[in-house]
């Protein structure tokens, strides 16, 4: 099987690495790739948003399956373009990708499907939105309706903060056209979790839970980012909770999307909030999470390519599911100084042995008594043979081991051997799970009650 992966981040690096190991895969291409990806896949110099040229490439090179990493090409309709040329692609059509591209659409689908989620209202008019905030008696969250690079959500402690967020979003257009419409919702409290399911339009199979760490700094302080680290599995979130999310969230959403003539194919990523016996959906994404994908791929066994191909062709077997090893995996993101705001590029990256990760044909891996460490590249480039920074999130150091504690230790040991000027990273990825300070018996599936 020949595969084309679309994207250039650490998520796509992890996907290329895993797909290249799938038994039936003879070749992996990646458009456009990066210095790490290019060690496991052949780079293709086409932008992820250039659907017409990507489809022409797939036709010419007899690609059996295209796998899309980021949301933007999906929202712009790459799956529609591929379908028009009868090319197999794993990812939703533009109308199904509205689950991520429009928060009001996602909320309406949840309401229609009976999926537990925060109470909400949608506004196109600033004065009406302000009146709604003034009348509300509880803390609110203001969300730009459209895509805003993960920055369009403001969690507000007071009505004044909510009014200010409305002004920023709707009047000052801080997130551009994405803020022409807002969703105002009730603020929820609890633990956030990411859940992933592979979908083929009618059938879904679970991939499992991971936990992201979105704020820049330790103890969840500082500005929100695309994600500074993740781990999987999440203690206390096992088969029962998974079955419940499949039954109460994934299956009803798939049914609702089919009824809306927008059947959902691809990864359904449910951002969940768990608290005091309640399960709520905060948001949907229509792709693998970044960085959650990286530790997930290190636990995944079996033939990922076959699963994604079956999903693309609408023939997932509901009884089969991708096998995840019992290992734990922890991913730590190394970011540029200044990220998530502005940052410099082109700074030299130094990797000290034995973490010469990234130099061997296997994308950089070594095994130390069953501990496996990989360096997935995101914002990197090569300049006269020197690896340099080329983005906000630069690298994801990911380790898998027999326990969460060992995986975290291995990831941090490897991260310490990588340096570039101004390197930022969180030092507490997976710490709360390790301390057991959030997963307790009340989070067990059987005891989690219905939504708000
Ligand atoms: P979203 O892009 O919708 O996931 O929102 C980004 C972040 O805002 C989430 O990861 C949460 O931390 C936070 N958030 C979103 N909705 C709510 C809510 N209703 N209550 C509390 N926090 C929220
Ligand atoms: N890690 C959050 C996201 O991929 O959207």
mmCIF file of C-alpha atoms in Angstrom, residues 11 68-76 97 100 147 149-150 286-287:
data_model
loop_
_atom_site.group_PDB
_atom_site.id
_atom_site.type_symbol
_atom_site.label_atom_id
_atom_site.label_comp_id
_atom_site.label_asym_id
_atom_site.label_seq_id
_atom_site.Cartn_x
_atom_site.Cartn_y
_atom_site.Cartn_z
ATOM 1 C CA UNK A 11 1.642 14.737 14.799
ATOM 2 C CA UNK A 68 -4.749 14.325 6.593
ATOM 3 C CA UNK A 69 -3.138 15.647 9.781
ATOM 4 C CA UNK A 70 -4.265 19.282 10.306
ATOM 5 C CA UNK A 71 -7.786 20.703 10.239
ATOM 6 C CA UNK A 72 -7.275 23.477 7.709
ATOM 7 C CA UNK A 73 -7.135 21.340 4.547
ATOM 8 C CA UNK A 74 -10.182 19.393 5.785
ATOM 9 C CA UNK A 75 -12.184 22.538 6.452
ATOM 10 C CA UNK A 76 -11.225 23.780 2.976
ATOM 11 C CA UNK A 97 -15.464 19.258 9.310
ATOM 12 C CA UNK A 100 -14.498 21.773 14.340
ATOM 13 C CA UNK A 147 -11.240 28.601 13.643
ATOM 14 C CA UNK A 149 -5.761 28.574 16.069
ATOM 15 C CA UNK A 150 -7.015 27.416 19.470
ATOM 16 C CA UNK A 286 -11.992 16.409 13.315
ATOM 17 C CA UNK A 287 -8.426 15.079 13.360
#
